[in-house]
Every structure is written in structure tokens, then in C-alpha cells.
GROMACS .gro file of C-alpha atoms in nm:
model
  375
    1MET     CA    1  -2.248  -0.368  -5.720
    2ALA     CA    2  -1.997  -0.227  -5.478
    3THR     CA    3  -1.695  -0.049  -5.619
    4LYS     CA    4  -1.363  -0.185  -5.503
    5GLU     CA    5  -1.166   0.068  -5.306
    6PRO     CA    6  -0.813   0.124  -5.445
    7THR     CA    7  -0.528   0.012  -5.228
    8PRO     CA    8  -0.282   0.277  -5.101
    9THR     CA    9  -0.019   0.163  -5.351
   10GLU     CA   10  -0.264   0.178  -5.643
   11SER     CA   11  -0.376   0.528  -5.541
   12LEU     CA   12  -0.018   0.645  -5.514
   13ASN     CA   13   0.063   0.500  -5.855
   14GLU     CA   14  -0.236   0.685  -6.001
   15VAL     CA   15  -0.098   1.014  -5.869
   16LEU     CA   16   0.249   0.942  -6.009
   17THR     CA   17   0.098   0.855  -6.347
   18ILE     CA   18  -0.067   1.195  -6.362
   19GLU     CA   19   0.266   1.359  -6.285
   20GLN     CA   20   0.432   1.164  -6.563
   21ARG     CA   21   0.167   1.273  -6.810
   22GLU     CA   22   0.267   1.635  -6.754
   23VAL     CA   23   0.608   1.572  -6.911
   24GLU     CA   24   0.524   1.292  -7.151
   25GLY     CA   25   0.686   1.343  -7.493
   26LEU     CA   26   0.868   1.664  -7.391
   27SER     CA   27   1.239   1.732  -7.423
   28GLN     CA   28   1.451   1.800  -7.115
   29ALA     CA   29   1.488   2.167  -7.211
   30THR     CA   30   1.111   2.207  -7.238
   31ILE     CA   31   1.054   2.037  -6.903
   32VAL     CA   32   1.311   2.260  -6.733
   33ARG     CA   33   1.166   2.574  -6.892
   34ARG     CA   34   0.809   2.486  -6.792
   35ARG     CA   35   0.905   2.403  -6.436
   36PHE     CA   36   1.106   2.722  -6.401
   37PHE     CA   37   0.833   2.953  -6.533
   38ARG     CA   38   0.581   2.790  -6.297
   39HIS     CA   39   0.801   2.881  -6.002
   40ARG     CA   40   0.640   3.211  -5.902
   41GLY     CA   41   0.917   3.324  -5.671
   42ALA     CA   42   1.188   3.266  -5.930
   43VAL     CA   43   0.995   3.433  -6.210
   44SER     CA   44   0.916   3.733  -5.990
   45ALA     CA   45   1.282   3.759  -5.890
   46MET     CA   46   1.390   3.733  -6.254
   47ILE     CA   47   1.155   4.017  -6.351
   48VAL     CA   48   1.277   4.235  -6.064
   49LEU     CA   49   1.640   4.159  -6.147
   50GLY     CA   50   1.579   4.240  -6.514
   51LEU     CA   51   1.423   4.574  -6.423
   52LEU     CA   52   1.716   4.648  -6.192
   53PHE     CA   53   1.962   4.569  -6.472
   54ILE     CA   54   1.779   4.803  -6.709
   55LEU     CA   55   1.770   5.083  -6.452
   56ILE     CA   56   2.131   5.040  -6.341
   57TYR     CA   57   2.290   5.024  -6.685
   58SER     CA   58   2.061   5.259  -6.877
   59SER     CA   59   2.063   5.542  -6.622
   60ILE     CA   60   2.426   5.656  -6.607
   61GLY     CA   61   2.558   5.447  -6.899
   62PHE     CA   62   2.853   5.211  -6.895
   63ASP     CA   63   3.184   5.131  -7.064
   64ILE     CA   64   3.228   4.819  -7.275
   65PHE     CA   65   3.571   4.744  -7.423
   66GLY     CA   66   3.661   5.109  -7.397
   67ILE     CA   67   3.343   5.228  -7.568
   68LYS     CA   68   3.130   5.466  -7.361
   69VAL     CA   69   2.756   5.396  -7.381
   70PRO     CA   70   2.571   5.706  -7.251
   71GLY     CA   71   2.266   5.687  -7.027
   72TRP     CA   72   1.952   5.894  -6.992
   73TYR     CA   73   2.041   6.035  -6.649
   74PRO     CA   74   2.203   6.382  -6.683
   75HIS     CA   75   2.450   6.352  -6.392
   76THR     CA   76   2.754   6.130  -6.334
   77TYR     CA   77   2.896   5.992  -6.011
   78LEU     CA   78   3.205   6.215  -6.040
   79GLN     CA   79   3.021   6.548  -6.067
   80ARG     CA   80   2.954   6.787  -5.779
   81PHE     CA   81   2.664   7.029  -5.758
   82ASP     CA   82   2.526   7.292  -5.526
   83VAL     CA   83   2.313   7.133  -5.255
   84ALA     CA   84   1.954   7.171  -5.376
   85LEU     CA   85   1.768   7.110  -5.047
   86PRO     CA   86   1.880   7.159  -4.686
   87GLY     CA   87   2.096   6.865  -4.577
   88GLY     CA   88   2.094   6.721  -4.928
   89GLN     CA   89   1.746   6.574  -4.888
   90PRO     CA   90   1.599   6.375  -5.180
   91THR     CA   91   1.400   6.579  -5.430
   92TRP     CA   92   1.172   6.281  -5.498
   93VAL     CA   93   0.811   6.376  -5.423
   94LEU     CA   94   0.581   6.074  -5.439
   95PRO     CA   95   0.460   5.934  -5.661
   96PHE     CA   96   0.615   6.061  -5.987
   97ASP     CA   97   0.792   6.392  -5.920
   98PHE     CA   98   1.156   6.280  -5.902
   99GLY     CA   99   1.323   6.619  -5.912
  100GLU     CA  100   1.686   6.679  -5.998
  101PHE     CA  101   1.836   6.459  -5.723
  102PRO     CA  102   1.586   6.178  -5.648
  103PHE     CA  103   1.812   5.999  -5.397
  104GLY     CA  104   1.951   6.317  -5.243
  105GLN     CA  105   2.304   6.459  -5.218
  106ASP     CA  106   2.596   6.431  -4.980
  107GLU     CA  107   2.765   6.722  -4.804
  108ILE     CA  108   2.983   6.806  -5.105
  109GLY     CA  109   2.698   6.797  -5.356
  110ARG     CA  110   2.750   6.456  -5.520
  111ASP     CA  111   2.439   6.292  -5.662
  112ILE     CA  112   2.355   5.983  -5.455
  113PHE     CA  113   2.149   5.829  -5.737
  114ALA     CA  114   2.450   5.831  -5.971
  115LEU     CA  115   2.674   5.696  -5.694
  116VAL     CA  116   2.434   5.410  -5.616
  117MET     CA  117   2.394   5.319  -5.982
  118ARG     CA  118   2.771   5.304  -6.027
  119GLY     CA  119   2.809   5.100  -5.708
  120ALA     CA  120   2.538   4.859  -5.827
  121GLN     CA  121   2.724   4.815  -6.156
  122GLN     CA  122   3.034   4.720  -5.960
  123SER     CA  123   2.837   4.472  -5.751
  124ILE     CA  124   2.692   4.308  -6.063
  125THR     CA  125   3.039   4.286  -6.218
  126VAL     CA  126   3.175   4.116  -5.908
  127MET     CA  127   2.873   3.884  -5.890
  128VAL     CA  128   2.896   3.764  -6.250
  129VAL     CA  129   3.276   3.735  -6.277
  130TYR     CA  130   3.314   3.574  -5.934
  131GLY     CA  131   3.034   3.327  -6.005
  132PHE     CA  132   3.187   3.231  -6.341
  133VAL     CA  133   3.545   3.187  -6.217
  134ALA     CA  134   3.456   3.008  -5.893
  135GLY     CA  135   3.189   2.801  -6.067
  136VAL     CA  136   3.417   2.674  -6.343
  137LEU     CA  137   3.700   2.592  -6.103
  138GLY     CA  138   3.470   2.428  -5.849
  139ILE     CA  139   3.292   2.214  -6.106
  140VAL     CA  140   3.612   2.100  -6.278
  141VAL     CA  141   3.801   2.022  -5.958
  142GLY     CA  142   3.507   1.853  -5.787
  143ALA     CA  143   3.407   1.654  -6.096
  144ILE     CA  144   3.758   1.522  -6.159
  145ALA     CA  145   3.811   1.436  -5.791
  146GLY     CA  146   3.477   1.260  -5.755
  147PHE     CA  147   3.494   1.072  -6.083
  148TYR     CA  148   3.854   0.945  -6.084
  149ARG     CA  149   3.895   0.906  -5.705
  150GLY     CA  150   4.223   0.750  -5.586
  151TRP     CA  151   4.535   0.966  -5.578
  152VAL     CA  152   4.375   1.228  -5.802
  153ASP     CA  153   4.100   1.279  -5.546
  154ALA     CA  154   4.351   1.286  -5.260
  155VAL     CA  155   4.573   1.552  -5.421
  156LEU     CA  156   4.287   1.780  -5.526
  157MET     CA  157   4.109   1.757  -5.193
  158ARG     CA  158   4.426   1.830  -4.996
  159ILE     CA  159   4.474   2.144  -5.204
  160THR     CA  160   4.112   2.231  -5.132
  161ASP     CA  161   4.163   2.173  -4.759
  162VAL     CA  162   4.465   2.404  -4.752
  163ILE     CA  163   4.253   2.687  -4.894
  164ILE     CA  164   3.950   2.610  -4.677
  165ILE     CA  165   4.137   2.627  -4.346
  166VAL     CA  166   4.219   2.995  -4.407
  167PRO     CA  167   3.920   3.212  -4.298
  168PHE     CA  168   3.771   3.345  -4.621
  169LEU     CA  169   3.710   3.697  -4.490
  170ILE     CA  170   4.075   3.733  -4.394
  171LEU     CA  171   4.185   3.590  -4.727
  172ALA     CA  172   3.940   3.818  -4.910
  173ALA     CA  173   4.071   4.122  -4.720
  174VAL     CA  174   4.426   4.043  -4.827
  175ILE     CA  175   4.313   3.990  -5.187
  176GLY     CA  176   4.108   4.311  -5.178
  177ARG     CA  177   4.402   4.511  -5.048
  178ALA     CA  178   4.621   4.377  -5.328
  179THR     CA  179   4.372   4.410  -5.617
  180GLY     CA  180   4.121   4.676  -5.510
  181ASP     CA  181   4.308   4.954  -5.694
  182PHE     CA  182   4.266   4.765  -6.023
  183GLY     CA  183   3.885   4.776  -6.014
  184ALA     CA  184   3.594   4.542  -5.955
  185PHE     CA  185   3.681   4.302  -6.238
  186ALA     CA  186   4.030   4.225  -6.107
  187LEU     CA  187   3.894   4.194  -5.753
  188ALA     CA  188   3.626   3.947  -5.866
  189VAL     CA  189   3.877   3.731  -6.058
  190ALA     CA  190   4.115   3.719  -5.761
  191LEU     CA  191   3.834   3.628  -5.520
  192GLY     CA  192   3.703   3.363  -5.759
  193LEU     CA  193   4.043   3.194  -5.771
  194PHE     CA  194   4.005   3.116  -5.400
  195GLY     CA  195   3.627   3.094  -5.363
  196TRP     CA  196   3.560   2.763  -5.539
  197THR     CA  197   3.644   2.524  -5.255
  198ALA     CA  198   3.298   2.472  -5.106
  199LEU     CA  199   3.149   2.413  -5.451
  200ALA     CA  200   3.425   2.165  -5.535
  201ARG     CA  201   3.353   1.953  -5.227
  202LEU     CA  202   2.980   1.961  -5.302
  203VAL     CA  203   3.032   1.858  -5.665
  204ARG     CA  204   3.273   1.585  -5.557
  205GLY     CA  205   3.010   1.435  -5.327
  206GLU     CA  206   2.750   1.437  -5.605
  207PHE     CA  207   2.988   1.275  -5.852
  208LEU     CA  208   3.090   1.006  -5.603
  209SER     CA  209   2.724   0.910  -5.578
  210LEU     CA  210   2.627   0.946  -5.945
  211ARG     CA  211   2.926   0.756  -6.086
  212GLU     CA  212   2.782   0.436  -5.938
  213ARG     CA  213   2.447   0.472  -6.115
  214GLU     CA  214   2.330   0.243  -6.394
  215PHE     CA  215   2.334   0.507  -6.668
  216VAL     CA  216   2.710   0.551  -6.617
  217ASP     CA  217   2.765   0.177  -6.662
  218ALA     CA  218   2.550   0.187  -6.974
  219ALA     CA  219   2.757   0.474  -7.115
  220ARG     CA  220   3.079   0.281  -7.049
  221VAL     CA  221   2.939  -0.027  -7.222
  222ALA     CA  222   2.843   0.191  -7.519
  223GLY     CA  223   3.208   0.300  -7.549
  224ALA     CA  224   3.183   0.657  -7.417
  225SER     CA  225   3.509   0.813  -7.301
  226ASN     CA  226   3.562   0.929  -6.944
  227PRO     CA  227   3.538   1.304  -7.028
  228HIS     CA  228   3.218   1.235  -7.222
  229ILE     CA  229   3.067   1.044  -6.929
  230LEU     CA  230   3.186   1.309  -6.686
  231PHE     CA  231   3.045   1.618  -6.856
  232ARG     CA  232   2.764   1.477  -7.071
  233HIS     CA  233   2.608   1.217  -6.845
  234ILE     CA  234   2.696   1.284  -6.480
  235LEU     CA  235   2.717   1.665  -6.474
  236PRO     CA  236   2.362   1.723  -6.611
  237ASN     CA  237   2.226   1.507  -6.331
  238ALA     CA  238   2.411   1.719  -6.074
  239MET     CA  239   2.308   2.055  -6.223
  240GLY     CA  240   2.034   2.117  -5.968
  241VAL     CA  241   2.278   2.112  -5.677
  242VAL     CA  242   2.547   2.295  -5.877
  243ILE     CA  243   2.318   2.578  -5.984
  244VAL     CA  244   2.194   2.640  -5.632
  245ALA     CA  245   2.552   2.644  -5.502
  246ILE     CA  246   2.664   2.886  -5.773
  247SER     CA  247   2.367   3.115  -5.704
  248LEU     CA  248   2.468   3.121  -5.337
  249LEU     CA  249   2.825   3.200  -5.441
  250MET     CA  250   2.704   3.487  -5.657
  251SER     CA  251   2.482   3.638  -5.391
  252GLY     CA  252   2.760   3.589  -5.138
  253ALA     CA  253   2.998   3.770  -5.373
  254ILE     CA  254   2.777   4.079  -5.358
  255LEU     CA  255   2.786   4.077  -4.980
  256THR     CA  256   3.160   4.001  -4.970
  257GLU     CA  257   3.244   4.289  -5.203
  258ALA     CA  258   3.022   4.523  -5.003
  259ALA     CA  259   3.188   4.412  -4.678
  260LEU     CA  260   3.539   4.456  -4.817
  261SER     CA  261   3.458   4.801  -4.955
  262PHE     CA  262   3.295   4.895  -4.625
  263LEU     CA  263   3.618   4.798  -4.449
  264GLY     CA  264   3.820   5.002  -4.698
  265VAL     CA  265   4.000   4.711  -4.867
  266GLY     CA  266   3.773   4.665  -5.169
  267VAL     CA  267   3.709   4.896  -5.463
  268GLN     CA  268   3.906   5.216  -5.412
  269SER     CA  269   3.834   5.580  -5.500
  270PRO     CA  270   3.774   5.745  -5.740
  271ASP     CA  271   3.563   5.442  -5.831
  272VAL     CA  272   3.254   5.362  -5.626
  273SER     CA  273   3.091   5.056  -5.471
  274LEU     CA  274   2.783   5.014  -5.253
  275GLY     CA  275   2.987   4.911  -4.949
  276GLN     CA  276   3.213   5.211  -4.996
  277ILE     CA  277   2.908   5.441  -4.993
  278LEU     CA  278   2.792   5.290  -4.664
  279ASN     CA  279   3.139   5.334  -4.519
  280GLN     CA  280   3.172   5.697  -4.626
  281TYR     CA  281   2.839   5.802  -4.476
  282GLN     CA  282   2.817   5.583  -4.167
  283GLY     CA  283   2.857   5.889  -3.944
  284ALA     CA  284   2.547   6.050  -4.095
  285PHE     CA  285   2.308   5.763  -4.027
  286SER     CA  286   2.110   5.943  -3.756
  287THR     CA  287   2.083   6.275  -3.942
  288ARG     CA  288   2.065   6.176  -4.310
  289PRO     CA  289   1.946   5.815  -4.325
  290TRP     CA  290   1.870   5.828  -4.698
  291LEU     CA  291   2.243   5.797  -4.758
  292PHE     CA  292   2.209   5.440  -4.621
  293TRP     CA  293   1.866   5.343  -4.746
  294TRP     CA  294   1.944   5.329  -5.115
  295PRO     CA  295   2.278   5.142  -5.124
  296GLY     CA  296   2.152   4.898  -4.861
  297LEU     CA  297   1.829   4.841  -5.055
  298PHE     CA  298   2.014   4.760  -5.377
  299ILE     CA  299   2.249   4.518  -5.199
  300ILE     CA  300   1.951   4.331  -5.050
  301LEU     CA  301   1.751   4.327  -5.376
  302LEU     CA  302   2.039   4.196  -5.586
  303ALA     CA  303   2.130   3.922  -5.338
  304LEU     CA  304   1.769   3.808  -5.284
  305CYS     CA  305   1.685   3.801  -5.654
  306VAL     CA  306   1.984   3.580  -5.732
  307ASN     CA  307   1.893   3.343  -5.447
  308PHE     CA  308   1.530   3.310  -5.559
  309ILE     CA  309   1.632   3.248  -5.921
  310GLY     CA  310   1.877   2.982  -5.806
  311ASP     CA  311   1.602   2.813  -5.605
  312GLY     CA  312   1.374   2.808  -5.909
  313LEU     CA  313   1.647   2.664  -6.129
  314ARG     CA  314   1.716   2.398  -5.868
  315ASP     CA  315   1.353   2.286  -5.879
  316ALA     CA  316   1.351   2.295  -6.258
  317PHE     CA  317   1.671   2.093  -6.309
  318ASP     CA  318   1.619   1.838  -6.035
  319PRO     CA  319   1.528   1.507  -6.207
  320ARG     CA  320   1.383   1.385  -5.877
  321GLN     CA  321   1.141   1.679  -5.859
  322ARG     CA  322   0.791   1.546  -5.801
  323ARG     CA  323   0.603   1.874  -5.775
  324MET     CA  324   0.298   1.884  -5.996
  325PRO     CA  325   0.337   2.174  -6.242
  326GLY     CA  326   0.120   2.465  -6.143
  327LYS     CA  327   0.072   2.352  -5.783
  328ARG     CA  328   0.176   2.545  -5.479
  329GLY     CA  329   0.550   2.560  -5.421
  330PRO     CA  330   0.797   2.591  -5.133
  331TYR     CA  331   0.722   2.954  -5.052
  332ARG     CA  332   0.354   2.878  -4.986
  333GLN     CA  333   0.466   2.582  -4.776
  334ALA     CA  334   0.695   2.807  -4.571
  335PHE     CA  335   0.416   3.055  -4.505
  336GLY     CA  336   0.188   2.770  -4.408
  337ALA     CA  337   0.442   2.637  -4.159
  338MET     CA  338   0.488   2.981  -4.001
  339PHE     CA  339   0.137   3.127  -4.005
  340GLY     CA  340  -0.105   2.852  -4.100
  341GLY     CA  341  -0.386   2.880  -4.350
  342PHE     CA  342  -0.152   2.830  -4.647
  343SER     CA  343  -0.170   2.464  -4.735
  344GLY     CA  344   0.023   2.281  -4.999
  345GLY     CA  345   0.388   2.231  -5.065
  346GLY     CA  346   0.648   2.121  -5.309
  347ARG     CA  347   0.473   1.787  -5.373
  348TYR     CA  348   0.122   1.706  -5.482
  349ASP     CA  349  -0.096   1.766  -5.178
  350THR     CA  350  -0.359   1.493  -5.205
  351ASP     CA  351  -0.545   1.600  -4.893
  352GLN     CA  352  -0.620   1.953  -5.013
  353GLU     CA  353  -0.610   1.927  -5.392
  354ASP     CA  354  -0.840   1.628  -5.419
  355ALA     CA  355  -1.087   1.787  -5.179
  356ARG     CA  356  -1.106   2.098  -5.397
  357ASN     CA  357  -1.080   1.919  -5.734
  358PRO     CA  358  -1.240   1.576  -5.704
  359GLY     CA  359  -1.245   1.535  -6.084
  360VAL     CA  360  -0.867   1.547  -6.117
  361VAL     CA  361  -0.795   1.212  -5.953
  362GLU     CA  362  -1.013   0.993  -5.736
  363VAL     CA  363  -0.822   0.887  -5.431
  364THR     CA  364  -0.987   0.751  -5.120
  365TYR     CA  365  -0.822   0.693  -4.789
  366ALA     CA  366  -0.931   0.383  -4.605
  367ASP     CA  367  -0.659   0.454  -4.353
  368ASP     CA  368  -0.345   0.664  -4.315
  369GLU     CA  369  -0.114   0.425  -4.498
  370LEU     CA  370  -0.115   0.631  -4.823
  371ARG     CA  371  -0.004   0.942  -4.639
  372LYS     CA  372   0.282   0.750  -4.480
  373GLU     CA  373   0.384   0.590  -4.809
  374SER     CA  374   0.372   0.915  -5.007
  375ASN     CA  375   0.582   1.093  -4.745
   0.00000   0.00000   0.00000
């Protein structure tokens, strides 16, 4: 007796049922956690960022509420020493012989490793404080404007427009000139007070769309107040977009602080930042390039790690995410688009997965309609 071939719609429903079984009976927190830890790029970035945090804060120590926590590295960024090697070359001999000055020295004998660690601490401070201040302001302003609409939306968005029309780099330079002497924390707070506008417009657009959904009407019928609906029902459904935007703000804050310090209007001496190090030694690039390698490397690593983590959180929080847990993600898809040979993507790839694993789900293609429908 011949077996009836499944229609394209039936085959597609079979695939979706398998996806739903992956999260059946699980809480939202468990689903988010599982999706995040199956995002290889985000997990790798989180591990690298954690190792960087340990190195940066354990090496030269740090101050917390006036209490000095010492580190294991014997030198500080304020000390000067006799130049150990000609030109201040690094004493690091691969693989494990670090020597006394692993990143080298400048012309006056300062330890570049201690300077870079202190500059990285400043970058992390700016990243976290800026992300918190700009994130809170952007979410609150955008949520209120998108939810209440009317004159409230008009007033808040006109204030946002006034700030947006001023070029941010010029505004940041003015803020840096005014607050740079007070340290990285004050600089980050001042920048965050003006850096929330793009996030606010993004959140407003999400709230304008989500406020018309059925679950909002159901919450109103159940007697929920507007603040409860706003922050307990709508905001969780917009968290994917919000988290990605905040991660971009945080990585952008690292680059902004480095640019301001490079221009001389950011963190001021005797304190140190990564951009300030690049500015001080820009004339020695052709003769002593190691003075640029290390601060530039830490700027890139910090910014990339935050971006990758934000991308993983976006995939984990997105309620519309259809990627099968454990399947190939967006990075494999990008490599496949550029170089070929790397199949798969963010969604369940029926062409490749079913060919390799026929026991997972039996899907036959009588024609190309299923491909069109699934896309």
C-alpha cells in the first residue's frame, strides 16, 4: 500500500512541532538560558570577557568606595623605572617567559602593562555606567512615549529630536572637556545623559507596535494598571531589541571614550585611558609599535565581546526566535554566505539537516513549495 506523501503545510507543521517540543514545560528563564548557552559566539565572547575582567582587575588592583584592593602585579601605572631593554622593548619571550615588563616601557620608563590595565579599567567603567544611564533613560522615555502617545509622545520626541540634531561627537567633546578632569565615572554619567536618544526612538517604535497586541488587551480586561502593563507585559516582549541596542551603546561607549581621550578631551592625566595612551605615543608608531598594539587590542576585544554577547542575548530573548536549539547559528550562516561550504543558518535547515539525520523528522519535497512557505 502506497504511503501518502505529506503536503508542504503538514511537513512544515511537523517541523514546528519539533521546535515546540524543545521548550515544552519550561519557564521563560530556562528557555532564555538554554538558548543563550547554545549560542557559541556569545558564550565564547562571555568567556573571553570574563578572563579579561579577571586579568584587568586582579593585576594592578582597584579602588572600591575608597578601599584599595591590591593586585598581583608588582608595578603601578604611576611608577617609573630604568629602561630594561633598548627602546623599551617588551621582555615577554614566548611562550611563558614574561619578564619584568611584558608589554614594554615608554621613553621615561613607565610600565606599559600597568598603563594598559588601568586604561582598560577606565574603559570598562565608562562602558558599564554609560550603558546603565543611557539604557534606563532610553527605555523609560521610549516606553512612556510609545505607550501613552498623544501629547506625551509629542513632547518627549521633540526633546529627543533637539538632542539628536546636535552631532554626538561634538557634544561628547564638549562634555569631555567639562567633565574629563573628574574621572571616567563622571564622564560616563554625563555622556549617558545625552546618549539615550537612539534607544528611546527604538523602544518607542516597539511599544507602538506591541501596545496593539492581544495580550495587552487581555491585561487591561484583567484590571492591570498602565505601569504594570508597560513594564511587566510589553517591556519583556521588547527585551530582545532593547538588549541589542544597549550592547551597541556599551561597545560604542568604549570607542567614544577612546576617541575623546585620543583627542585630549577625555580622561585627563595623571589618570590613564586607552585612547590617551594611543595619543601619547602616536609619534612612535613606526619605531616602537608595541606601544600601540596592546591598547588597541584591548579596545577591540572589549568592544567585540560586548557586541557578541548582545547578539546572543537578542537570540535568547526574542520570542519569535525559531532556531532549533543546538543547530548552526548566524555566524556559520555568515561564513557560508562569504566562503561557501558552511551550510545552515539561524532557522532549521531542512535541506541539510534532514539529509544528514533522516531519523529526526521525515520530510519529503514533492516540489519547492515547502521551501517557499518556510522562508
